[in-house]
Short mmCIF file of C-alpha atoms in Angstrom, two decimals:
data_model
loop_
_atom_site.label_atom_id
_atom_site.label_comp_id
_atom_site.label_asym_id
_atom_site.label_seq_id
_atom_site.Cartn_x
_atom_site.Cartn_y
_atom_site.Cartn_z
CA UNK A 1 133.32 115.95 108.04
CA UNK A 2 133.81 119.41 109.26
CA UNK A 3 133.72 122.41 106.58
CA UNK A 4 134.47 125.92 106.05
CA UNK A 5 132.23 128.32 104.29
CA UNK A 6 134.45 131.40 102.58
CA UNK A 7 133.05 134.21 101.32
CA UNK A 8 133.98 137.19 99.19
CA UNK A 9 132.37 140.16 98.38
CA UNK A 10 133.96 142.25 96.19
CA UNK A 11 132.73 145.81 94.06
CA UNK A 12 132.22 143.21 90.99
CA UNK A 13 131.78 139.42 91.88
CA UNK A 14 131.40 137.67 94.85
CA UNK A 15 132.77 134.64 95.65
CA UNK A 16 132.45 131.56 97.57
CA UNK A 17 134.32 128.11 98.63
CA UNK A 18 133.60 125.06 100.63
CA UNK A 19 137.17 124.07 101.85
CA UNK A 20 137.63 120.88 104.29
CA UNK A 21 138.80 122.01 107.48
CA UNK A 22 140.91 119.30 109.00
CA UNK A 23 142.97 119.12 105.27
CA UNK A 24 142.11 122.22 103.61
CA UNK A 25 141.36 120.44 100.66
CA UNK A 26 138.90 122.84 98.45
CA UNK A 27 135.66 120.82 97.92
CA UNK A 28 133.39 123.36 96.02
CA UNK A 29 133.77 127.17 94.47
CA UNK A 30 132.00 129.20 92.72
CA UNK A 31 131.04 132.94 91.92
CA UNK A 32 128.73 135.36 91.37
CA UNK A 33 127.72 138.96 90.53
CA UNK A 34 127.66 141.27 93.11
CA UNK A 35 124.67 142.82 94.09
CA UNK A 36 125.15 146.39 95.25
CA UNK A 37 121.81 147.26 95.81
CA UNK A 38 121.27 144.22 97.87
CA UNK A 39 124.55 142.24 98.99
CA UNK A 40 122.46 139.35 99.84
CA UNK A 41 121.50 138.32 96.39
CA UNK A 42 124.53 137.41 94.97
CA UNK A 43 125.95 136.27 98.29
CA UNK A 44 122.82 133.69 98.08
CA UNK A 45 123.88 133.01 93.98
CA UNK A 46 127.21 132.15 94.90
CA UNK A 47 126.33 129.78 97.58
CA UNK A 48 124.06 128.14 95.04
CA UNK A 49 126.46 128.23 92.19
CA UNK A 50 128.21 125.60 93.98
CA UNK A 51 125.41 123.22 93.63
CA UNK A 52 125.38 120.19 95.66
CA UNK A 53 127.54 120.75 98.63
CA UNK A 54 126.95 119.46 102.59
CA UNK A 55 125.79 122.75 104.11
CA UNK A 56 124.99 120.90 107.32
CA UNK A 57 128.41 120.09 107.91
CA UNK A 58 129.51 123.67 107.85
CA UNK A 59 131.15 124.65 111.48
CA UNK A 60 132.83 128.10 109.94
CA UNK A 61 131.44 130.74 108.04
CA UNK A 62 134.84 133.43 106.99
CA UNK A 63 134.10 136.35 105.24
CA UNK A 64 136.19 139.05 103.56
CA UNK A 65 135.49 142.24 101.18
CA UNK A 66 137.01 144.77 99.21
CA UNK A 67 133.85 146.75 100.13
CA UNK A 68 135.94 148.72 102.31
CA UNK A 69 138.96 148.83 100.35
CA UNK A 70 137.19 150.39 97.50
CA UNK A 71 135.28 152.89 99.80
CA UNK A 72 138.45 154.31 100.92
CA UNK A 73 140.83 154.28 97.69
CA UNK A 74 137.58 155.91 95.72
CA UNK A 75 137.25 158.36 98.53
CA UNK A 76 133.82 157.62 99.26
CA UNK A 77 132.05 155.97 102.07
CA UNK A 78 129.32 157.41 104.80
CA UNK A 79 128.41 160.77 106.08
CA UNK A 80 130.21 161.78 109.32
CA UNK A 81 130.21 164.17 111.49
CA UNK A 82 133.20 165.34 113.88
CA UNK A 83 133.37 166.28 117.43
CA UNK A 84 137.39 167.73 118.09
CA UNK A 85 138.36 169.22 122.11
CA UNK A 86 141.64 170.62 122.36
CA UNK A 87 143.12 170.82 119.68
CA UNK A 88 142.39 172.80 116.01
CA UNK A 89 140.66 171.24 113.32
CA UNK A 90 142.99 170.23 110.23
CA UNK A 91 141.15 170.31 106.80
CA UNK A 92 142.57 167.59 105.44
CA UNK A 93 140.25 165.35 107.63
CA UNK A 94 137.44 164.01 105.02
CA UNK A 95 134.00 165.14 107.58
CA UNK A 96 130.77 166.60 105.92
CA UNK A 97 130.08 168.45 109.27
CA UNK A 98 132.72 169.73 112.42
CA UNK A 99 132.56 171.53 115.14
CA UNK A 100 135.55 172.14 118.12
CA UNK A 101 135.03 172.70 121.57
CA UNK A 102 136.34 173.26 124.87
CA UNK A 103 137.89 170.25 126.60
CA UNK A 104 141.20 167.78 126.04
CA UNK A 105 143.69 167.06 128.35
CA UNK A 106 147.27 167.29 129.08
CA UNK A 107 150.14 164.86 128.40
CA UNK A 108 149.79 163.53 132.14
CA UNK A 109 145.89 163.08 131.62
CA UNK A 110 145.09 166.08 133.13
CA UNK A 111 141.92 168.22 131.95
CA UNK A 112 142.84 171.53 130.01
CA UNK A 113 139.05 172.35 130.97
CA UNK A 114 136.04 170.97 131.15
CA UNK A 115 134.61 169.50 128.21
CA UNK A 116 131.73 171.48 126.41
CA UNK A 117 128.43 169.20 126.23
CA UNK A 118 126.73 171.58 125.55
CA UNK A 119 127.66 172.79 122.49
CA UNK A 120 128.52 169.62 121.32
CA UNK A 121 124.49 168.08 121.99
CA UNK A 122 123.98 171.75 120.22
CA UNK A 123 126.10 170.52 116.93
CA UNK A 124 124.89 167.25 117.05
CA UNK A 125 121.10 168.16 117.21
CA UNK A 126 121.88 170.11 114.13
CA UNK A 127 122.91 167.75 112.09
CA UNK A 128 121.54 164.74 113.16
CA UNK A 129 119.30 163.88 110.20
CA UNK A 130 122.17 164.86 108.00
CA UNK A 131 125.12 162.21 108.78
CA UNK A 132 125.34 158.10 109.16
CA UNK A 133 127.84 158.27 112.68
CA UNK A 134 130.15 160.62 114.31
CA UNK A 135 133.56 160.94 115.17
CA UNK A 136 135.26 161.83 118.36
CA UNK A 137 138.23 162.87 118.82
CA UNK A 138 140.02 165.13 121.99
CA UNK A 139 143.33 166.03 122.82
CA UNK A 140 145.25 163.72 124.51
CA UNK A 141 142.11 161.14 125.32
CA UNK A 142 144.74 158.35 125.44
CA UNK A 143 146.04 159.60 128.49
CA UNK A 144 142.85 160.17 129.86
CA UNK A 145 139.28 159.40 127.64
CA UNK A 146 137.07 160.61 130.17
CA UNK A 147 135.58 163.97 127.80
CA UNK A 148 135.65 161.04 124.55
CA UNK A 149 133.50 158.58 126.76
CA UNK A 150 131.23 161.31 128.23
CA UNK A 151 130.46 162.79 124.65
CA UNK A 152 129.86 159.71 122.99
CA UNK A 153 127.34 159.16 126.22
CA UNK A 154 125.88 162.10 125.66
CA UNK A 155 124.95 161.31 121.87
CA UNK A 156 124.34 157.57 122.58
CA UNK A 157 121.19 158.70 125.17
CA UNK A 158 119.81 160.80 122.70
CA UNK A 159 120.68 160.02 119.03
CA UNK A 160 120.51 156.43 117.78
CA UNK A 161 124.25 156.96 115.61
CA UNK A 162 127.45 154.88 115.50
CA UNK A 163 129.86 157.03 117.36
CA UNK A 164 133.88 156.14 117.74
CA UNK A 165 135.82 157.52 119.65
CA UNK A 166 139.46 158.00 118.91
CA UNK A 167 140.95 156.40 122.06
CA UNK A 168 139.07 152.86 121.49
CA UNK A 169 141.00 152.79 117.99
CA UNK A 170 144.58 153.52 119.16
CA UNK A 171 146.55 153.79 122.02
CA UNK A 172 149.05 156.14 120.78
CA UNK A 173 149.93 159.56 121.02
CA UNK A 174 149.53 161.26 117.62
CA UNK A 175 145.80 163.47 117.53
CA UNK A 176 145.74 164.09 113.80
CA UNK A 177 146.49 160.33 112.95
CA UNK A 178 144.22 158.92 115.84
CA UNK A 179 141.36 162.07 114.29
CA UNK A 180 141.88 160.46 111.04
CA UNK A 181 141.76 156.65 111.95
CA UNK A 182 138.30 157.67 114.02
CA UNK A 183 136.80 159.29 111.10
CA UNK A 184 137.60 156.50 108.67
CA UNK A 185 136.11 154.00 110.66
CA UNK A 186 132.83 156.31 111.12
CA UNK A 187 132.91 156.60 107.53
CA UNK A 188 133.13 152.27 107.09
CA UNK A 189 130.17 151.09 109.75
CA UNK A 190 127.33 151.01 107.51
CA UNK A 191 129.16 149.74 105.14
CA UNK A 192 130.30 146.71 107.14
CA UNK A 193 127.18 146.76 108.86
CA UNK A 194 125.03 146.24 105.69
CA UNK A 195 127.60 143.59 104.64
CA UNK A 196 127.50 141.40 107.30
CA UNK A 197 123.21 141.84 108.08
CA UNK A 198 123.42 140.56 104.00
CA UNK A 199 125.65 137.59 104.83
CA UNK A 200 123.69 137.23 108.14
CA UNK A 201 120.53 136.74 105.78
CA UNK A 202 121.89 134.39 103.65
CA UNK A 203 123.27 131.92 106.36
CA UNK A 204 119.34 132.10 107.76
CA UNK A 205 117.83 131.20 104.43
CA UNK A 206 120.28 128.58 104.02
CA UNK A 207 119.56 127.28 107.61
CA UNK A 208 123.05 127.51 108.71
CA UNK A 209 124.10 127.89 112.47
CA UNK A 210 127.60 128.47 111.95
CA UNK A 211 129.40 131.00 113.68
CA UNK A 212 130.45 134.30 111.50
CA UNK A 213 133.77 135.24 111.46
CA UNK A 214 135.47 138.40 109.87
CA UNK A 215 139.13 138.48 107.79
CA UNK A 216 141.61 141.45 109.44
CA UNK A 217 144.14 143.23 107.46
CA UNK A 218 146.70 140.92 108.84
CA UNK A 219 144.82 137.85 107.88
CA UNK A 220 143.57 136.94 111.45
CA UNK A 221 139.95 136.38 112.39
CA UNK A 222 137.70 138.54 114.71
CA UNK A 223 134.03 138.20 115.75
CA UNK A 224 130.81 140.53 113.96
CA UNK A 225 130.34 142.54 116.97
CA UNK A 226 133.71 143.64 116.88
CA UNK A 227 133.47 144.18 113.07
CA UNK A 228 130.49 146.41 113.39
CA UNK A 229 132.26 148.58 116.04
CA UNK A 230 135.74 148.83 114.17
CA UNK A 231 135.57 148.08 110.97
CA UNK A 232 139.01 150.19 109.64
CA UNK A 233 140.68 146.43 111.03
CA UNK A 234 139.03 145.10 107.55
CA UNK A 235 140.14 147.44 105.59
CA UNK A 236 142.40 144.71 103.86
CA UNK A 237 140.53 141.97 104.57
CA UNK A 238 140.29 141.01 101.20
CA UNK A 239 143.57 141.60 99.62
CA UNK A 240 144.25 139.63 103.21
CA UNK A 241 141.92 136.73 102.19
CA UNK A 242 143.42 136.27 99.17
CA UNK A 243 147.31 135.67 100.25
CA UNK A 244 146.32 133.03 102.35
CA UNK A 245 144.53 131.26 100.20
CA UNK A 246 147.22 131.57 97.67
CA UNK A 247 149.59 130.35 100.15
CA UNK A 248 148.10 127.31 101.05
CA UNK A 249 147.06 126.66 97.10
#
């Protein structure tokens, strides 16, 4: 018998369920409180809660959260800084820290000028000790991300920080919204990268192999490694998680 592990974490209980896979027939549930100060515990109570149940036949571990939904309707989540080329910083973009430089390109992909290392490394040694990741963004970089890749080279060889860079999040033209989307998902990678460590802990306590798999806003499924780097896709994973499952109830 093949199962399904689900889990969700949400700001006040987490949950779990032991669903067959081949019939989707829900063998086990249960909950727990959530432990904020370490995810893992009541991840781990949850699991137990259900008391007897195969673990050895689990082939799927699913989780969702509200983790990130909360962060961003409360306004809160990490400390980021912001790196902007060629175009003016707009206040309404939630940063602790930002700085604009020279650089951006054209609407053919062209380079306005070259791109200002320099004072970004300058910025970013400043506040280093002060922020959780940084955000990218320059004018135009999805016609041509050559200044967002060589800045978020520059800080990757000498600052161990999550940096995202606007052009890996969207493809489309629109610098304040693609600015935005960049910062937000700064803002949500410790979060989702404390999450899924705590689930990660759990499965090895519980001796289970199965592969981890994250819920999308749109209800599909996408790997942890992807999760870590671009976590704004989750940002509905639980709201997500739950109208499937009340679907298929």
């Amino acid at each position: 018998m093949d199962l399904g592990l689900g889990i969700d974490t949400g700001g006040t209980y987490t949950d779990t369920a032991l669903v067959e896979l081949s019939t989707g027939k829900v063998l086990a549930k249960a909950k727990a409180l959530t432990s904020r100060n370490d995810l893992s515990i009541g991840i781990s109570e949850s699991i137990s809660n259900m008391g007897e149940v195969p673990l050895k036949d689990i082939r799927l571990v699913s989780l969702s959260s509200t983790l990130a939904t909360n962060s961003v309707v409360e306004g809160k989540g990490c400390r980021v800084a912001l790196i902007i080329a060629g175009e003016e910083y707009k206040e309404s973009v939630p940063v602790e820290h930002v700085v604009q430089i020279q650089g951006g390109h054209t609407i053919r992909g062209a380079a306005n000028c070259p791109v200002d290392l320099e004072a970004a490394k300058d910025f970013v040694a400043g506040i280093a000790d002060q922020v959780d990741a940084i955000a990218i963004s320059t004018f135009f970089s999805v016609r041509n991300p050559e200044h967002e890749n060589a800045l978020k080279e520059m800080i990757a060889s000498n600052w161990d920080l999550p940096v995202v860079c606007g052009h890996e999040l969207s493809t489309q033209l629109g610098f304040h919204e693609r600015t935005l989307t960049a910062v937000l998902n700064a803002k949500l990678i410790p979060i989702k990268a404390e999450l899924i460590q705590s689930v990660r802990k759990v499965l090895t306590d519980f001796q289970l192999a199965a592969p981890l798999m994250i819920v999308k806003g749109d209800g599909s499924l996408m790997g942890e490694k992807l999760a870590k780097e671009r976590p704004v896709e989750t940002i509905l994973s639980g709201p997500a998680a739950s109208l499937i499952g009340a679907r298929n109830l």
